[in-house]
mmCIF file of C-alpha atoms and ligand atoms in Angstrom:
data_model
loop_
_atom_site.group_PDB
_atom_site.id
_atom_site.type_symbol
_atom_site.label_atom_id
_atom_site.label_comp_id
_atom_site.label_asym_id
_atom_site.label_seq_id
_atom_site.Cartn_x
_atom_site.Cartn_y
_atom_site.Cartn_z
ATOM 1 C CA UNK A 28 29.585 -19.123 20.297
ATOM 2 C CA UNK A 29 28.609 -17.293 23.574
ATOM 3 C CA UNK A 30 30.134 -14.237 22.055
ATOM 4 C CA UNK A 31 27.635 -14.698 18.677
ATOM 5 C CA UNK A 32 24.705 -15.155 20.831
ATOM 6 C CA UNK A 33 25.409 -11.979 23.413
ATOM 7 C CA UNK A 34 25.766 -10.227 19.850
ATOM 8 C CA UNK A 35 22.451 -11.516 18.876
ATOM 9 C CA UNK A 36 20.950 -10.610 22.142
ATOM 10 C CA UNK A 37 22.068 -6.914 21.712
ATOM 11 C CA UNK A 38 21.095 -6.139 18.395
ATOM 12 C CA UNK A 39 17.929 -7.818 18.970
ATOM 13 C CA UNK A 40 17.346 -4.957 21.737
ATOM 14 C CA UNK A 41 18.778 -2.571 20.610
ATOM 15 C CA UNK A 42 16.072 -2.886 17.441
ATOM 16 C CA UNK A 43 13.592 -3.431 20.555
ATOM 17 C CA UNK A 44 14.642 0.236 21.903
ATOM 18 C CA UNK A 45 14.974 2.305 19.379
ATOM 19 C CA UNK A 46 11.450 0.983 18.098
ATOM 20 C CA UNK A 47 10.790 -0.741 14.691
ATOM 21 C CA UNK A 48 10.782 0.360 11.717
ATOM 22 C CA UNK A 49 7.111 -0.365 10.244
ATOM 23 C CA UNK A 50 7.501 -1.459 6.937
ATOM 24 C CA UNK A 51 9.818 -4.007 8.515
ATOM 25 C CA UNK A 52 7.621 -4.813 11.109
ATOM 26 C CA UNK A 53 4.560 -5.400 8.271
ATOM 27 C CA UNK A 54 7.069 -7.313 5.682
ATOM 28 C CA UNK A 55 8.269 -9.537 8.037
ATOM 29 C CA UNK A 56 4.881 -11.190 8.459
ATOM 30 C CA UNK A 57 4.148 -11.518 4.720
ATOM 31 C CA UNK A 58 5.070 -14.229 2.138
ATOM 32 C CA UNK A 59 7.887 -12.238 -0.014
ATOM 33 C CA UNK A 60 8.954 -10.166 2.178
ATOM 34 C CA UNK A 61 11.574 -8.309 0.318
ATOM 35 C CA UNK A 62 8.499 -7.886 -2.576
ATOM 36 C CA UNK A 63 7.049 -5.729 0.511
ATOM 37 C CA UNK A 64 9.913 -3.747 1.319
ATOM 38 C CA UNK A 65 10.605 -2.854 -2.013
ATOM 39 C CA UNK A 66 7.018 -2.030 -3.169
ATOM 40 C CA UNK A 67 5.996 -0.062 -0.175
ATOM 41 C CA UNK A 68 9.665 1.716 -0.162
ATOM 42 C CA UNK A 69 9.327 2.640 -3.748
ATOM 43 C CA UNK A 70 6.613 4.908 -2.774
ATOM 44 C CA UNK A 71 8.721 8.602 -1.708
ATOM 45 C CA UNK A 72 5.072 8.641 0.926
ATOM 46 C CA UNK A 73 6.016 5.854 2.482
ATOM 47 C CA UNK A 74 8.548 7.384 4.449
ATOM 48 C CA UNK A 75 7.275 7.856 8.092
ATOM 49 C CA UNK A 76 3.952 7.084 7.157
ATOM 50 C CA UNK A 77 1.648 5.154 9.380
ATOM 51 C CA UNK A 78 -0.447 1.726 8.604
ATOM 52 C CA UNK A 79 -3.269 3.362 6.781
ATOM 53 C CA UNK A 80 -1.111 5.300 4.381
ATOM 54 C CA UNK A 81 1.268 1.931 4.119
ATOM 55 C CA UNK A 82 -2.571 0.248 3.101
ATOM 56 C CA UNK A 83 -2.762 3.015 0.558
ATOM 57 C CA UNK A 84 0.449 2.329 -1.053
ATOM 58 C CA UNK A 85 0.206 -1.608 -0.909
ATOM 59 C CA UNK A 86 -3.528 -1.345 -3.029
ATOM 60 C CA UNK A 87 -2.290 1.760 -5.546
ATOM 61 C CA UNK A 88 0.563 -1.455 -6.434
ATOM 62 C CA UNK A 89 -1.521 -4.434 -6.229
ATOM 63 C CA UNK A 90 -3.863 -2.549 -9.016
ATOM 64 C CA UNK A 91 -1.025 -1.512 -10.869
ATOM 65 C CA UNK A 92 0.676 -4.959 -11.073
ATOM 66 C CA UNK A 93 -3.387 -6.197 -11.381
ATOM 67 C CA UNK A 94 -3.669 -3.700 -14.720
ATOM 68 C CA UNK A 95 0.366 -5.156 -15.805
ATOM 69 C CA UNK A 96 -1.221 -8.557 -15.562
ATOM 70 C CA UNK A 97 -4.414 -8.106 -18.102
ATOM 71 C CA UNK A 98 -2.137 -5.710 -20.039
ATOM 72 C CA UNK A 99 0.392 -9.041 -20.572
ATOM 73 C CA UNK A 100 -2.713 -10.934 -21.625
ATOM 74 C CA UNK A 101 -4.774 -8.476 -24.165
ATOM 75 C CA UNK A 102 -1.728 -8.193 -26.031
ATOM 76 C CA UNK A 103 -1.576 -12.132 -26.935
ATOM 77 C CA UNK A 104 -5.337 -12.563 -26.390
ATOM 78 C CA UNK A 105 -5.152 -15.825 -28.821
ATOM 79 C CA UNK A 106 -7.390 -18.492 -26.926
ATOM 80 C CA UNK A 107 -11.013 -18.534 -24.482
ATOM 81 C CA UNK A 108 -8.312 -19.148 -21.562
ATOM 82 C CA UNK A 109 -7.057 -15.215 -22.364
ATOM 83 C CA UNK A 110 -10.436 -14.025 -22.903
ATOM 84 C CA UNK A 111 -11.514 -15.385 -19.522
ATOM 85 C CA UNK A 112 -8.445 -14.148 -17.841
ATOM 86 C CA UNK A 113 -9.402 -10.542 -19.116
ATOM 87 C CA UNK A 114 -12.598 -10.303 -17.547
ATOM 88 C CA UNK A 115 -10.647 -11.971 -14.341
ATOM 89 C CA UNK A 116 -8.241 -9.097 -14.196
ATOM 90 C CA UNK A 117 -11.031 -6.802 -14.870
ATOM 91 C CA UNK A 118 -12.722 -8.112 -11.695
ATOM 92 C CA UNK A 119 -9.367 -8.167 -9.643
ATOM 93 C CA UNK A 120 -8.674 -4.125 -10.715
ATOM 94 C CA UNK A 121 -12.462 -3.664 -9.379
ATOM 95 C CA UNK A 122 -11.894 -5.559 -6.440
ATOM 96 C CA UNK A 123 -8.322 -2.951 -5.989
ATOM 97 C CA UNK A 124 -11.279 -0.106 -6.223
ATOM 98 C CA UNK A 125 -13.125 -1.987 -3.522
ATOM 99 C CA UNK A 126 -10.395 -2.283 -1.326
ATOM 100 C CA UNK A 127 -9.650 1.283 -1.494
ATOM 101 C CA UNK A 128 -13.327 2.621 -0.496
ATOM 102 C CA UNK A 129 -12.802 -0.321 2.706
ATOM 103 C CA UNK A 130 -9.924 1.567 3.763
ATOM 104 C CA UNK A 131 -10.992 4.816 3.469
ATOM 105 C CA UNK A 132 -14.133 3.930 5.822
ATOM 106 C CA UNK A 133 -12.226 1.404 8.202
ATOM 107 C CA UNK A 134 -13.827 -1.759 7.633
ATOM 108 C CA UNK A 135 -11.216 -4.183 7.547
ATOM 109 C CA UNK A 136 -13.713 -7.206 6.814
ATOM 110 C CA UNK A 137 -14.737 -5.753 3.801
ATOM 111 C CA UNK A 138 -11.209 -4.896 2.919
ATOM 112 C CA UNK A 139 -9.755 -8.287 3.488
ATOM 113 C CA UNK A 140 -13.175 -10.095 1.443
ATOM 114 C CA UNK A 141 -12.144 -7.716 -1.406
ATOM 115 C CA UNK A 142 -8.069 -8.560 -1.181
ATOM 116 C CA UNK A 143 -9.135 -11.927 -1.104
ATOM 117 C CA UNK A 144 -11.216 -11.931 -4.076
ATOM 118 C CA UNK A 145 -8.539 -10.212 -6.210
ATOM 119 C CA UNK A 146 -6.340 -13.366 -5.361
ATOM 120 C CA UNK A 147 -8.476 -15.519 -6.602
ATOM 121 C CA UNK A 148 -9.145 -13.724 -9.624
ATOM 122 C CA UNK A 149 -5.631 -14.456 -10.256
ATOM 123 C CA UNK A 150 -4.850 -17.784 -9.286
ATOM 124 C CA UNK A 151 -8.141 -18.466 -11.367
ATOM 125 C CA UNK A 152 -6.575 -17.270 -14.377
ATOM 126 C CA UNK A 153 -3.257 -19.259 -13.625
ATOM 127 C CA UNK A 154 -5.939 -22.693 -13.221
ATOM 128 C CA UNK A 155 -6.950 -22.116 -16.365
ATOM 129 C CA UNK A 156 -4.079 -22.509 -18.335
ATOM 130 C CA UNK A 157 -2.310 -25.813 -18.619
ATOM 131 C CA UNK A 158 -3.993 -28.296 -20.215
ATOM 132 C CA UNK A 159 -2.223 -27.132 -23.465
ATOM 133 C CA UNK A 160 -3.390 -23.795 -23.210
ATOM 134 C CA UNK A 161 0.042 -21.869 -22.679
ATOM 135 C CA UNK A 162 -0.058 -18.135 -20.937
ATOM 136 C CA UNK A 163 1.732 -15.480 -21.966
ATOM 137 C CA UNK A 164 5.289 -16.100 -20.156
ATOM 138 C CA UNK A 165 5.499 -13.374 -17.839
ATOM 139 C CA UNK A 166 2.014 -14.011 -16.682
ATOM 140 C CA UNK A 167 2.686 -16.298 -14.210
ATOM 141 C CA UNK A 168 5.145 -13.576 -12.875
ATOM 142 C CA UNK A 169 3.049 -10.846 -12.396
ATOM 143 C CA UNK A 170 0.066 -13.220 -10.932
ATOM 144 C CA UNK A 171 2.507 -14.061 -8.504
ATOM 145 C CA UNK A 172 3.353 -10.541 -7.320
ATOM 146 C CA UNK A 173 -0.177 -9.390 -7.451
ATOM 147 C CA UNK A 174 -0.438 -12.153 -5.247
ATOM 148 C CA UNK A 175 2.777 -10.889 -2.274
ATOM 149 C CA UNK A 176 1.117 -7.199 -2.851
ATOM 150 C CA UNK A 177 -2.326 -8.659 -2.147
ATOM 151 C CA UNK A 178 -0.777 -10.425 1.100
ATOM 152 C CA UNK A 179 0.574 -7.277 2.354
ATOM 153 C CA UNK A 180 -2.435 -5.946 2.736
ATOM 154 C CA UNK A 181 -3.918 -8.569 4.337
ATOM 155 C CA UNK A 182 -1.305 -7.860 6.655
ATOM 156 C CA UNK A 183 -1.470 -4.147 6.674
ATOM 157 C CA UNK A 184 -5.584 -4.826 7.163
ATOM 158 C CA UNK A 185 -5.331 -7.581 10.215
ATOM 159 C CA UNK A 186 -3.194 -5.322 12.426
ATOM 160 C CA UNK A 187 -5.385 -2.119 11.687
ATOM 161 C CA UNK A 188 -8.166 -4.406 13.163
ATOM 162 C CA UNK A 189 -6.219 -5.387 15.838
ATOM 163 C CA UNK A 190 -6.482 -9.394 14.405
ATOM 164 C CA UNK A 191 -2.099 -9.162 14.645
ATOM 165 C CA UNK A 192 0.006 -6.826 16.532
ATOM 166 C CA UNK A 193 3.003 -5.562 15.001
ATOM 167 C CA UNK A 194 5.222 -3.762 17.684
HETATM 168 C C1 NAG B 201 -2.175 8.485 8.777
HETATM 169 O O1 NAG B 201 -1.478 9.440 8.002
HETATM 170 C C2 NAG B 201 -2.309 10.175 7.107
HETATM 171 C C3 NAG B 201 -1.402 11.030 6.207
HETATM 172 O O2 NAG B 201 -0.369 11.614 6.929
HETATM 173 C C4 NAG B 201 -3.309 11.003 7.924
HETATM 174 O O3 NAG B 201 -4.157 11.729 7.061
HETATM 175 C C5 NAG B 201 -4.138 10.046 8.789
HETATM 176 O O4 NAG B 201 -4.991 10.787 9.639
HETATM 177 C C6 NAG B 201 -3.236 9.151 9.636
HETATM 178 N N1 NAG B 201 -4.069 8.144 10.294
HETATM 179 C C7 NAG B 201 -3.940 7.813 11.571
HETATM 180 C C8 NAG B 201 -4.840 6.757 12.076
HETATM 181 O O5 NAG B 201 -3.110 8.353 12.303
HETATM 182 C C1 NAG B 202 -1.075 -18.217 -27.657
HETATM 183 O O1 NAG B 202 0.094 -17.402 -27.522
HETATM 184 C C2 NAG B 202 1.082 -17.945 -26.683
HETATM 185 C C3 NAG B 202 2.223 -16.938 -26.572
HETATM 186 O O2 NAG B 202 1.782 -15.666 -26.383
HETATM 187 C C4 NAG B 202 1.564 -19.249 -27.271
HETATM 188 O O3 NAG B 202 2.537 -19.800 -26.405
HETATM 189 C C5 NAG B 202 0.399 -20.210 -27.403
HETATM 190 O O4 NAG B 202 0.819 -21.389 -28.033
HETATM 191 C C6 NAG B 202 -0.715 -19.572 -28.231
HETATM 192 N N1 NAG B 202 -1.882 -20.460 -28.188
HETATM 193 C C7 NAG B 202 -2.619 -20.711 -29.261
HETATM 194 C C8 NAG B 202 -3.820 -21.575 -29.013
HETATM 195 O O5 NAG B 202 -2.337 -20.267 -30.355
#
């Protein structure tokens, strides 16, 4: 047992001394965080790269998965509930665009209203299915993964504004 926690106590700084890696340092403070490390890994830029390109990367896949999500929906448009959810996803992909013009010019309040209204485009979409309304089944899938992407960069966002420190 004392061994085990000595162990714990080295590898704990020995992370501590030869400093963080980012992306872990960003995914541990999100929802899903192995959604974060493999969305912002699958990008060959993210290598190295510092918060603002990481902020980059985590809106270029929350407007991807954003454009997945109405593309699941136009193709079994069937009901008002899918016609609704188009024109949400529409305004979630715009809100993406938004939230890459409030990084480019650093403001970080803008960017997290923007992240924040691309959430609830989607969870607004997932409310109104259900009373016998069905969605198409992967739907709920991708609404939740917009929804981990969308969280990392509200992560990414609150420690380039100094709201959370990282390291
Ligand atoms: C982050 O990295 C990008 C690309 O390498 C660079 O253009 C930008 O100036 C960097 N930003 C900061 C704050 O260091
Ligand atoms: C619409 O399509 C989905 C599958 O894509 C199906 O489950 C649902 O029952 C359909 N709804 C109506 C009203 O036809």
């Amino acid at each position: 047992m004392r061994i085990l926690t000595l162990l714990l106590i080295l590898v704990s700084s020995a992370n501590f001394t030869f400093g963080a890696d980012l992306i872990n340092e960003i995914c541990q403070q999100t929802v899903d965080p192995s959604l974060c490390s493999n969305s912002l890994r699958s990008d060959p830029r993210s290598a190295n790269a510092n918060l603002t390109t990481l902020g980059r990367i985590s809106i270029k896949n929350a407007q991807k998965s954003a454009k997945a999500a109405k593309k699941l929906i136009h193709k079994a448009i069937n009901s008002s509930s899918y016609t609704q959810c188009v024109a949400l996803y529409d305004d979630a992909i715009s809100n993406t665009k938004k939230c890459k013009k409030a990084l480019k010019s650093r403001d970080y309040g803008q960017l997290n209203t923007f992240v924040s209204a691309a959430m609830t485009d989607a969870s607004l979409c997932d409310g109104s299915f259900g009373r016998g309304v069905q969605g198409p089944p992967q739907l709920k899938f991708e609404s939740i993964k917009l929804q981990g992407l969308c969280n990392i960069i509200l992560v990414i966002s609150n420690s380039l504004s100094g709201v959370i420190k990282l390291v």
